[in-house]
Amino acid sequence: MANLLFYIAVFCSILSQCPQFLDTPITRILQATWGVAAIFLFFRNGKAAITPSTRILLGGLFIFFVYLFTCDTFSLNSYFTADLINISIAVMIAIVSYMWWDAYHSSLNLKILAVVILVACFILVYFIYNESLQTLDLSKRSDVYDAKNSAAQIIMASALVGFVCLHPRKKLYKLALFGAVIGLSVMVFYLRSRATILSWGIAALYLLFTVRNKKVRRIIIAAIFAIVLIIVCIPEFYTVVFDQILLSGRDQNDLNDVSSGRLGIIEGLTDYVYKYPIFGIGQKYVDCFPFAMLLQYGLVGFTIVMVYLYKITYMSWKVRKLNDITKCAFILLISYFVNSIFEAQTPFGPGAKCEILWIFYGMMLTYYDKWSREEQYRVQLEKFKNR
């Protein structure tokens, strides 16, 4: 029952981003399935909710809340922004995933989770295609639909999970998985979410240089070189890939235009950072997470968030080579960090966009806690030997 509820929560949350459901009560209903899974798993394995690693997640959230509460109390500005909600949801998903994996870890459950994510993602892609892509004109600058950046990030994360966590033995299944990953990657390009394209590129480079099989690495490098050569040498492909997708019809000589106006907005708000450097100005939406933290919460709040993210990254870094889950969690984390440079709420939100990241991060923490205990035992043993 616990497995089923967890899979349903993952599945429904991804589907909540379908164009037909956005801005309707259906979105909230689908995302509420996480609450059902959380309650059930808490009664089944609630002791796993409080561990050394989850205390760090909860402690960082609490410190951030106290800071916002203090600023909001003694200031005329509003400091309770979507960031607090996003971090709370991310921590909740991570802890629920921790409780689930701590109690039900197995290679079969990992495979089922990866398949559930891929199936939900393909249904999402189907709805997006029927709703928007059938009439898409790449020569125009108009977006596919409002939540394209969230959808693109979910699609990228799903492709990454499938590639890292599924290892089919039969050639037919291998070809099907390869085709699925390629198809989802193409979809990311068609959505023209350039931040996600860059994130996917960083993730692909990490995967490329961590492949142990040198022959496979050479084949992949050769294939990439051939694709780049074709794009550069054939004008039609160059126009589609660079002018219509990567630049989306924008003026390549105007950095502000290429950044979709982000540079101009940041430049216009920079004076507020100098005027209110310590505690910031409170609620303000800016499509650049690091700058948004500095602008809204000042140097104090920015430091709290960055130290929190450093600790989150540190825990993932330490166990990144242990298995597919820890590897996937680390790559997802890095790719979402890249995405955060161009988005306001990543890597914590909003909602379903970062769900897959925090699912695998929570699962990864089960291995971090085990590694941490073994490391502490090793240190104590070394001290005992050196006496």
Coordinates of C-alpha atoms in Angstrom, one line a residue:
M1 CA 0.0 0.0 0.0
A2 CA 2.8 2.4 0.9
N3 CA 4.5 1.8 -2.5
L4 CA 1.3 2.3 -4.4
L5 CA 0.5 5.6 -2.6
F6 CA 4.1 6.9 -3.2
Y7 CA 3.9 6.0 -6.9
I8 CA 0.5 7.6 -7.2
A9 CA 1.8 10.8 -5.6
V10 CA 4.8 11.0 -8.0
F11 CA 2.6 10.2 -11.0
C12 CA -0.2 12.7 -10.2
S13 CA 2.2 15.5 -9.4
I14 CA 3.9 15.2 -12.8
L15 CA 0.5 15.2 -14.5
S16 CA -0.5 18.3 -12.6
Q17 CA 1.6 20.3 -15.1
C18 CA -0.5 19.3 -18.1
P19 CA -1.8 22.4 -19.9
Q20 CA -5.4 21.4 -19.4
F21 CA -5.0 21.3 -15.6
L22 CA -3.0 24.4 -15.0
D23 CA -4.8 27.2 -13.1
T24 CA -7.7 24.8 -12.2
P25 CA -8.6 23.0 -9.0
I26 CA -7.4 19.7 -10.6
T27 CA -3.8 20.8 -10.2
R28 CA -4.2 21.1 -6.4
I29 CA -6.1 17.8 -6.1
L30 CA -3.4 16.0 -8.0
Q31 CA -0.6 17.5 -5.9
A32 CA -2.5 16.8 -2.7
T33 CA -1.7 13.1 -3.2
W34 CA 1.6 13.8 -1.6
G35 CA -0.2 14.6 1.6
V36 CA -1.9 11.2 1.6
A37 CA 1.4 9.4 1.0
A38 CA 3.1 11.5 3.7
I39 CA 0.5 10.6 6.3
F40 CA 0.6 6.9 5.5
L41 CA 4.4 6.7 5.5
F42 CA 4.7 8.7 8.7
F43 CA 2.6 6.1 10.6
R44 CA 4.5 3.3 8.9
N45 CA 8.1 4.6 9.3
G46 CA 7.8 7.9 11.1
K47 CA 11.1 7.3 13.0
A48 CA 13.0 7.8 9.8
A49 CA 11.6 11.4 9.5
I50 CA 14.1 12.6 12.1
T51 CA 17.7 11.6 11.3
P52 CA 21.0 13.6 11.2
S53 CA 20.5 14.5 7.6
T54 CA 16.8 15.4 7.8
R55 CA 17.6 17.5 10.9
I56 CA 19.8 19.6 8.6
L57 CA 17.0 20.1 6.1
L58 CA 14.5 20.9 8.9
G59 CA 17.0 23.1 10.7
G60 CA 17.8 25.2 7.7
L61 CA 14.1 25.6 7.0
F62 CA 13.5 26.7 10.6
I63 CA 16.3 29.2 10.6
F64 CA 15.0 30.7 7.3
F65 CA 11.5 30.9 8.8
V66 CA 12.8 32.7 11.9
Y67 CA 14.7 35.2 9.8
L68 CA 11.7 36.0 7.6
F69 CA 9.4 36.2 10.6
T70 CA 11.8 38.7 12.3
C71 CA 12.2 40.8 9.2
D72 CA 8.5 40.8 8.5
T73 CA 7.7 41.8 12.1
F74 CA 10.1 44.8 12.2
S75 CA 9.7 46.0 8.7
L76 CA 6.9 47.5 6.6
N77 CA 7.8 45.2 3.7
S78 CA 6.5 41.6 3.2
Y79 CA 9.1 38.9 3.6
F80 CA 6.9 35.9 3.6
T81 CA 7.3 34.9 -0.1
A82 CA 6.8 31.8 -2.2
D83 CA 10.4 30.8 -1.3
L84 CA 9.3 29.7 2.2
I85 CA 6.5 27.6 0.7
N86 CA 8.8 26.1 -1.9
I87 CA 11.5 25.1 0.6
S88 CA 8.8 23.6 2.9
I89 CA 7.4 21.5 0.0
A90 CA 10.9 20.4 -1.1
V91 CA 11.8 19.4 2.4
M92 CA 8.5 17.5 2.8
I93 CA 9.0 15.6 -0.4
A94 CA 12.6 14.7 0.6
I95 CA 11.6 13.4 4.0
V96 CA 8.6 11.4 2.6
S97 CA 11.0 9.9 0.0
Y98 CA 13.5 9.2 2.8
M99 CA 10.8 7.4 4.8
W100 CA 9.7 5.4 1.8
W101 CA 13.1 4.3 0.6
D102 CA 14.4 3.6 4.1
A103 CA 11.5 1.1 4.5
Y104 CA 11.1 -0.3 1.0
H105 CA 14.4 0.0 -0.7
S106 CA 15.0 -2.5 -3.5
S107 CA 16.2 -2.6 -7.1
L108 CA 12.7 -3.5 -8.2
N109 CA 11.1 -0.5 -6.5
L110 CA 13.7 1.8 -8.1
K111 CA 12.9 0.4 -11.5
I112 CA 9.2 0.8 -10.9
L113 CA 9.7 4.4 -9.7
A114 CA 11.8 5.2 -12.9
V115 CA 9.1 3.7 -15.1
V116 CA 6.3 5.6 -13.3
I117 CA 8.2 8.8 -13.8
L118 CA 8.8 8.1 -17.5
V119 CA 5.2 7.0 -18.2
A120 CA 3.8 10.1 -16.4
C121 CA 6.3 12.3 -18.4
F122 CA 5.2 10.8 -21.7
I123 CA 1.6 11.5 -20.9
L124 CA 2.6 15.1 -20.0
V125 CA 4.4 15.3 -23.3
Y126 CA 1.3 14.0 -25.2
F127 CA -0.9 16.6 -23.6
I128 CA 1.5 19.4 -24.4
Y129 CA 1.8 18.2 -28.0
N130 CA -1.9 18.1 -28.5
E131 CA -2.4 21.4 -26.8
S132 CA 0.4 23.5 -28.3
L133 CA 3.0 21.9 -30.4
Q134 CA 0.7 20.9 -33.3
T135 CA 0.5 24.6 -34.2
L136 CA 4.0 25.6 -33.1
D137 CA 5.8 27.9 -35.5
L138 CA 9.5 28.0 -34.6
S139 CA 10.0 31.1 -36.6
K140 CA 7.9 33.1 -34.1
R141 CA 9.0 34.2 -30.7
S142 CA 5.8 33.2 -28.9
D143 CA 6.1 30.6 -26.1
V144 CA 4.5 27.2 -26.4
Y145 CA 2.6 27.7 -23.2
D146 CA 3.0 29.5 -19.8
A147 CA 4.5 26.6 -17.8
K148 CA 6.9 25.5 -20.5
N149 CA 10.0 26.0 -18.3
S150 CA 8.5 23.8 -15.5
A151 CA 7.5 21.2 -18.0
A152 CA 10.9 21.2 -19.8
Q153 CA 12.7 20.7 -16.4
I154 CA 10.4 17.8 -15.5
I155 CA 11.0 16.2 -18.9
M156 CA 14.8 16.6 -18.5
A157 CA 14.7 15.1 -15.0
S158 CA 12.6 12.2 -16.2
A159 CA 15.0 11.5 -19.1
L160 CA 17.9 11.6 -16.7
V161 CA 16.3 9.2 -14.2
G162 CA 15.5 6.7 -17.0
F163 CA 19.0 6.9 -18.4
V164 CA 20.8 6.5 -15.0
C165 CA 18.5 4.2 -13.1
L166 CA 17.3 1.7 -15.8
H167 CA 19.6 -0.9 -17.1
P168 CA 17.7 -3.2 -19.5
R169 CA 19.5 -6.3 -20.6
K170 CA 17.6 -7.1 -23.8
K171 CA 18.6 -5.1 -26.9
L172 CA 14.9 -4.2 -27.7
Y173 CA 14.5 -2.6 -24.2
K174 CA 17.8 -0.9 -24.5
L175 CA 16.7 0.6 -27.9
A176 CA 13.4 1.6 -26.4
L177 CA 15.0 3.4 -23.5
F178 CA 17.5 5.1 -25.8
G179 CA 14.7 6.2 -28.0
A180 CA 12.7 7.5 -25.0
V181 CA 15.7 9.6 -23.8
I182 CA 16.3 11.0 -27.2
G183 CA 12.7 11.8 -27.8
L184 CA 12.3 13.6 -24.4
S185 CA 15.5 15.5 -25.1
V186 CA 14.1 16.7 -28.5
M187 CA 10.9 17.7 -26.7
V188 CA 13.0 20.0 -24.4
F189 CA 14.4 21.7 -27.5
Y190 CA 11.0 22.1 -29.0
L191 CA 9.7 23.8 -25.8
R192 CA 12.6 26.3 -26.3
S193 CA 13.4 26.4 -22.6
R194 CA 16.9 27.5 -23.0
A195 CA 17.7 27.3 -19.2
T196 CA 16.7 23.7 -19.3
I197 CA 18.7 23.0 -22.5
L198 CA 21.8 24.4 -20.7
S199 CA 21.0 22.3 -17.6
W200 CA 20.6 19.1 -19.7
G201 CA 23.9 19.9 -21.5
I202 CA 25.7 20.2 -18.1
A203 CA 24.2 16.9 -17.0
A204 CA 25.1 15.2 -20.2
L205 CA 28.7 16.4 -19.9
Y206 CA 28.9 15.0 -16.4
L207 CA 27.6 11.7 -17.5
L208 CA 30.0 11.7 -20.5
F209 CA 33.1 12.2 -18.4
T210 CA 32.1 9.7 -15.7
V211 CA 31.5 6.8 -18.1
R212 CA 33.9 4.1 -17.2
N213 CA 33.8 2.4 -20.6
K214 CA 36.3 4.3 -22.7
K215 CA 34.9 2.8 -25.9
V216 CA 31.4 4.0 -25.2
R217 CA 32.8 7.4 -24.3
R218 CA 34.6 7.7 -27.6
I219 CA 31.4 6.7 -29.5
I220 CA 29.4 9.3 -27.7
I221 CA 32.0 12.0 -28.3
A222 CA 32.2 11.1 -32.0
A223 CA 28.4 11.2 -32.3
I224 CA 28.2 14.6 -30.6
F225 CA 31.0 15.9 -32.9
A226 CA 29.1 14.6 -35.9
I227 CA 25.8 16.2 -34.8
V228 CA 27.6 19.6 -34.2
L229 CA 29.3 19.4 -37.5
I230 CA 26.0 18.7 -39.3
I231 CA 24.3 21.6 -37.6
V232 CA 27.1 24.1 -38.3
C233 CA 27.6 23.0 -42.0
I234 CA 24.0 22.7 -43.1
P235 CA 22.3 26.2 -43.1
E236 CA 18.8 24.8 -42.6
F237 CA 19.7 23.0 -39.4
Y238 CA 21.8 25.9 -38.2
T239 CA 18.7 28.2 -38.6
V240 CA 16.4 25.9 -36.7
V241 CA 18.8 25.0 -33.8
F242 CA 20.5 28.4 -33.2
D243 CA 18.2 31.1 -34.6
Q244 CA 14.7 29.5 -33.9
I245 CA 15.4 27.4 -30.8
L246 CA 18.4 28.6 -28.9
L247 CA 17.9 32.3 -29.7
S248 CA 14.1 32.0 -30.2
G249 CA 14.2 34.7 -32.9
R250 CA 16.0 37.1 -30.6
D251 CA 18.8 39.6 -31.6
Q252 CA 22.1 37.8 -30.8
N253 CA 23.8 41.2 -30.6
D254 CA 21.5 42.3 -27.8
L255 CA 22.3 40.4 -24.5
N256 CA 19.2 41.8 -22.8
D257 CA 17.1 40.5 -25.7
V258 CA 18.8 37.1 -25.6
S259 CA 18.2 36.9 -21.8
S260 CA 14.5 37.6 -22.4
G261 CA 14.9 41.0 -20.6
R262 CA 16.5 39.5 -17.5
L263 CA 19.6 41.6 -17.7
G264 CA 17.6 44.8 -18.0
I265 CA 15.5 43.9 -15.0
I266 CA 18.5 43.0 -12.8
E267 CA 20.3 46.1 -13.8
G268 CA 17.2 48.2 -12.9
L269 CA 17.0 46.6 -9.4
T270 CA 20.7 46.6 -8.6
D271 CA 20.4 50.0 -6.9
Y272 CA 18.0 48.5 -4.3
V273 CA 20.8 46.0 -3.4
Y274 CA 23.1 48.9 -2.5
K275 CA 20.4 50.8 -0.7
Y276 CA 19.2 47.9 1.4
P277 CA 22.2 45.5 1.6
I278 CA 21.7 43.9 5.0
F279 CA 18.0 42.8 5.1
G280 CA 16.9 43.4 1.5
I281 CA 13.6 44.9 0.3
G282 CA 11.2 41.9 0.8
Q283 CA 9.0 40.3 -1.7
K284 CA 10.1 40.8 -5.3
Y285 CA 10.0 38.4 -8.3
V286 CA 13.2 38.2 -10.3
D287 CA 14.2 35.4 -12.8
C288 CA 17.6 34.8 -11.2
F289 CA 17.5 32.8 -7.9
P290 CA 20.8 34.0 -6.5
F291 CA 20.1 37.7 -7.3
A292 CA 16.5 37.3 -6.0
M293 CA 17.8 36.0 -2.7
L294 CA 20.2 38.9 -2.3
L295 CA 17.6 41.5 -3.4
Q296 CA 14.7 40.2 -1.2
Y297 CA 16.5 39.1 1.9
G298 CA 19.8 41.0 1.9
L299 CA 23.2 39.7 2.8
V300 CA 21.9 38.0 6.0
G301 CA 19.2 36.1 4.2
F302 CA 21.4 35.4 1.1
T303 CA 24.0 33.9 3.4
I304 CA 21.5 31.7 5.2
V305 CA 20.2 30.3 1.9
M306 CA 23.6 29.8 0.3
V307 CA 25.0 28.0 3.4
Y308 CA 21.9 25.8 3.4
L309 CA 22.5 25.0 -0.3
Y310 CA 26.1 24.4 0.4
K311 CA 25.3 21.8 3.1
I312 CA 22.7 20.2 0.8
T313 CA 25.3 19.9 -1.9
Y314 CA 28.0 18.7 0.5
M315 CA 25.9 15.8 1.6
S316 CA 25.1 14.8 -2.0
W317 CA 28.8 15.2 -3.1
K318 CA 30.1 12.9 -0.4
V319 CA 28.0 9.9 -1.7
R320 CA 27.6 10.7 -5.3
K321 CA 29.6 7.6 -6.5
L322 CA 27.9 5.0 -4.3
N323 CA 25.1 3.9 -6.7
D324 CA 22.6 5.0 -9.3
I325 CA 20.4 6.9 -6.8
T326 CA 23.2 9.0 -5.3
K327 CA 24.6 9.6 -8.8
C328 CA 21.2 10.7 -10.1
A329 CA 20.5 12.9 -7.1
F330 CA 23.9 14.7 -7.6
I331 CA 23.4 15.3 -11.3
L332 CA 19.9 16.5 -10.8
L333 CA 21.1 18.9 -8.1
I334 CA 23.8 20.4 -10.3
S335 CA 21.5 20.7 -13.3
Y336 CA 18.9 22.5 -11.2
F337 CA 21.5 24.8 -9.8
V338 CA 22.4 25.8 -13.4
N339 CA 18.7 26.3 -14.1
S340 CA 18.4 28.6 -11.0
I341 CA 20.6 31.2 -12.6
F342 CA 17.7 31.9 -15.1
E343 CA 14.7 31.1 -12.9
A344 CA 13.3 32.8 -9.7
Q345 CA 12.4 29.8 -7.5
T346 CA 14.6 26.9 -8.6
P347 CA 16.0 24.6 -7.1
F348 CA 13.2 24.5 -4.5
G349 CA 10.2 25.2 -6.6
P350 CA 7.7 25.8 -7.7
G351 CA 6.0 22.5 -6.8
A352 CA 6.1 19.8 -9.3
K353 CA 9.0 21.4 -11.3
C354 CA 11.5 20.3 -8.7
E355 CA 9.7 17.2 -7.4
I356 CA 11.9 14.6 -9.0
L357 CA 15.1 16.3 -7.7
W358 CA 13.8 16.2 -4.1
I359 CA 12.5 12.6 -4.4
F360 CA 16.0 11.4 -5.3
Y361 CA 17.6 13.7 -2.9
G362 CA 15.5 12.2 0.0
M363 CA 16.4 8.7 -1.2
M364 CA 20.1 9.7 -1.4
L365 CA 20.0 10.8 2.2
T366 CA 19.4 7.3 3.4
Y367 CA 22.9 6.4 2.0
Y368 CA 24.4 9.6 3.3
D369 CA 23.4 8.8 6.9
K370 CA 24.8 5.3 6.6
W371 CA 28.0 6.7 5.1
S372 CA 28.2 9.3 7.9
R373 CA 27.9 6.7 10.6
E374 CA 30.6 4.5 9.0
E375 CA 32.8 7.5 8.6
Q376 CA 32.4 8.5 12.3
Y377 CA 33.2 4.9 13.3
R378 CA 36.3 4.9 11.1
V379 CA 37.5 8.2 12.7
Q380 CA 36.9 6.9 16.2
L381 CA 38.8 3.7 15.3
E382 CA 41.7 5.6 13.9
K383 CA 41.9 7.7 17.1
F384 CA 41.8 4.5 19.2
K385 CA 44.6 3.0 17.2
N386 CA 46.8 6.1 17.5
R387 CA 46.5 6.2 21.3

